[in-house]
Amino acid sequence: MTPRAHHKFWPVRVAHAIEPPATALPDNLHVSARRFPHRPALVFLGQTTTYADLAAQVSRLAAWLAERGVKKGDRVLVGLQNCPQLVIAHYAILSTNAVVVPVNPMNKAAELKHLIEDSGAVLAIT
C-alpha cells in the first residue's frame, strides 16, 4: 500500500490497511453459534438471545425469504427499529445473497414508495 500523508500521525500498532475476511457475515454467525451456542449474542430489554437461538432464527427467516423467491442480488427493504428482529432480518437477507436496503421506519408512505421503487426491492420487512 502506498503511504498516505495522514499515516505519519497514526499509532504504530494501527495498520494502514486491512484485508477483508474471506467469509461472509452469516458464515461468521454460524461459526459463533457452533463455538459458543449458549453465550449471549444479543441482549435487548433484559431478554438474552444466544448465538444458537440467533442462528436458528436467521435460518428460519432465510428459508422463508427463499420460499418467497428472494435470490442472489435481489434487494430486500428493512424498515425496523433497533431491535433483535433487525439483526435477524439483516443476517437472513445476507444468507440468501440478497442486498439489505435499510430504511428509516419513521418514513412517510410517499418516502417509502420512492425508496421501494428506486431500490427495486422485491420484498419489505417491517
Short mmCIF file of C-alpha atoms in Angstrom, two decimals:
data_model
loop_
_atom_site.label_atom_id
_atom_site.label_comp_id
_atom_site.label_asym_id
_atom_site.label_seq_id
_atom_site.Cartn_x
_atom_site.Cartn_y
_atom_site.Cartn_z
CA MET A 1 0.00 0.00 0.00
CA THR A 2 1.22 3.46 -0.83
CA PRO A 3 1.84 5.51 2.32
CA ARG A 4 -0.51 8.47 2.72
CA ALA A 5 0.28 11.77 4.43
CA HIS A 6 -2.04 11.06 7.36
CA HIS A 7 -0.33 7.73 8.15
CA LYS A 8 2.51 9.54 9.90
CA PHE A 9 0.01 10.53 12.61
CA TRP A 10 -1.31 7.01 13.18
CA PRO A 11 -0.13 4.98 16.16
CA VAL A 12 2.42 2.33 15.22
CA ARG A 13 0.07 -0.50 16.25
CA VAL A 14 -2.67 0.64 13.83
CA ALA A 15 -2.48 -0.96 10.40
CA HIS A 16 -2.66 1.30 7.37
CA ALA A 17 -4.86 -1.21 5.56
CA ILE A 18 -6.72 -4.38 6.38
CA GLU A 19 -7.60 -7.38 4.29
CA PRO A 20 -11.30 -8.14 4.30
CA PRO A 21 -12.11 -11.61 5.59
CA ALA A 22 -12.81 -14.33 3.05
CA THR A 23 -16.02 -15.27 4.87
CA ALA A 24 -19.45 -13.69 4.77
CA LEU A 25 -21.19 -12.30 7.86
CA PRO A 26 -23.76 -15.14 8.04
CA ASP A 27 -20.90 -17.66 7.95
CA ASN A 28 -19.29 -15.91 10.91
CA LEU A 29 -22.58 -16.06 12.82
CA HIS A 30 -22.91 -19.81 12.26
CA VAL A 31 -19.30 -20.38 13.34
CA SER A 32 -20.01 -18.46 16.56
CA ALA A 33 -23.21 -20.47 17.06
CA ARG A 34 -21.24 -23.71 16.85
CA ARG A 35 -18.39 -22.49 19.07
CA PHE A 36 -20.45 -20.59 21.64
CA PRO A 37 -24.06 -21.84 21.37
CA HIS A 38 -25.09 -20.78 24.88
CA ARG A 39 -23.31 -17.43 25.01
CA PRO A 40 -25.31 -14.22 24.62
CA ALA A 41 -25.39 -12.87 21.09
CA LEU A 42 -27.97 -10.15 21.79
CA VAL A 43 -29.37 -8.56 24.92
CA PHE A 44 -32.43 -6.38 24.39
CA LEU A 45 -34.77 -5.04 27.08
CA GLY A 46 -33.47 -7.62 29.54
CA GLN A 47 -34.01 -10.56 27.17
CA THR A 48 -30.99 -12.55 26.04
CA THR A 49 -30.73 -14.32 22.70
CA THR A 50 -27.96 -16.91 22.49
CA TYR A 51 -25.86 -17.49 19.41
CA ALA A 52 -27.65 -20.80 18.82
CA ASP A 53 -31.07 -19.13 19.04
CA LEU A 54 -29.99 -16.27 16.80
CA ALA A 55 -28.59 -18.61 14.16
CA ALA A 56 -31.77 -20.71 14.23
CA GLN A 57 -33.99 -17.63 13.82
CA VAL A 58 -31.80 -16.36 10.98
CA SER A 59 -32.01 -19.74 9.23
CA ARG A 60 -35.80 -19.81 9.55
CA LEU A 61 -36.21 -16.32 8.13
CA ALA A 62 -33.71 -17.02 5.34
CA ALA A 63 -35.73 -20.12 4.38
CA TRP A 64 -38.93 -18.06 4.43
CA LEU A 65 -37.32 -15.45 2.16
CA ALA A 66 -36.13 -18.14 -0.24
CA GLU A 67 -39.63 -19.67 -0.32
CA ARG A 68 -40.90 -16.29 -1.45
CA GLY A 69 -38.40 -16.22 -4.30
CA VAL A 70 -35.73 -13.93 -2.83
CA LYS A 71 -32.49 -14.78 -4.60
CA LYS A 72 -28.94 -13.55 -5.12
CA GLY A 73 -28.81 -9.86 -5.96
CA ASP A 74 -32.43 -9.12 -5.05
CA ARG A 75 -33.00 -6.13 -2.82
CA VAL A 76 -34.97 -6.53 0.38
CA LEU A 77 -36.11 -3.42 2.20
CA VAL A 78 -35.83 -3.44 6.00
CA GLY A 79 -37.73 -0.83 7.98
CA LEU A 80 -37.25 -1.79 11.61
CA GLN A 81 -36.21 -0.01 14.79
CA ASN A 82 -33.05 -1.12 16.58
CA CYS A 83 -34.22 -4.48 17.91
CA PRO A 84 -33.34 -8.18 17.62
CA GLN A 85 -35.62 -8.54 14.59
CA LEU A 86 -33.44 -6.03 12.73
CA VAL A 87 -30.36 -8.18 13.35
CA ILE A 88 -32.22 -11.35 12.36
CA ALA A 89 -33.54 -9.76 9.16
CA HIS A 90 -30.13 -8.39 8.21
CA TYR A 91 -28.37 -11.75 8.60
CA ALA A 92 -31.22 -13.64 6.90
CA ILE A 93 -31.18 -11.37 3.86
CA LEU A 94 -27.42 -11.74 3.55
CA SER A 95 -27.83 -15.52 3.92
CA THR A 96 -29.89 -15.54 0.72
CA ASN A 97 -27.17 -13.49 -1.02
CA ALA A 98 -29.65 -10.66 -1.38
CA VAL A 99 -28.96 -6.99 -0.66
CA VAL A 100 -30.18 -5.28 2.52
CA VAL A 101 -31.89 -1.94 1.84
CA PRO A 102 -32.12 -0.27 5.27
CA VAL A 103 -34.74 2.44 5.59
CA ASN A 104 -35.92 4.60 8.44
CA PRO A 105 -39.10 3.05 9.83
CA MET A 106 -40.37 6.57 10.50
CA ASN A 107 -40.51 7.42 6.78
CA LYS A 108 -43.84 8.60 5.40
CA ALA A 109 -45.72 6.47 2.86
CA ALA A 110 -44.58 8.61 -0.09
CA GLU A 111 -40.95 8.32 1.01
CA LEU A 112 -41.25 4.55 1.37
CA LYS A 113 -42.86 4.29 -2.06
CA HIS A 114 -39.91 6.16 -3.57
CA LEU A 115 -37.35 4.01 -1.71
CA ILE A 116 -39.03 0.79 -2.81
CA GLU A 117 -39.24 1.91 -6.43
CA ASP A 118 -35.76 3.43 -6.51
CA SER A 119 -34.08 0.38 -4.95
CA GLY A 120 -36.10 -2.18 -6.87
CA ALA A 121 -36.86 -4.03 -3.64
CA VAL A 122 -38.71 -7.30 -4.21
CA LEU A 123 -39.88 -7.58 -0.61
CA ALA A 124 -40.08 -5.46 2.54
CA ILE A 125 -39.63 -6.47 6.17
CA THR A 126 -41.28 -4.04 8.56
#
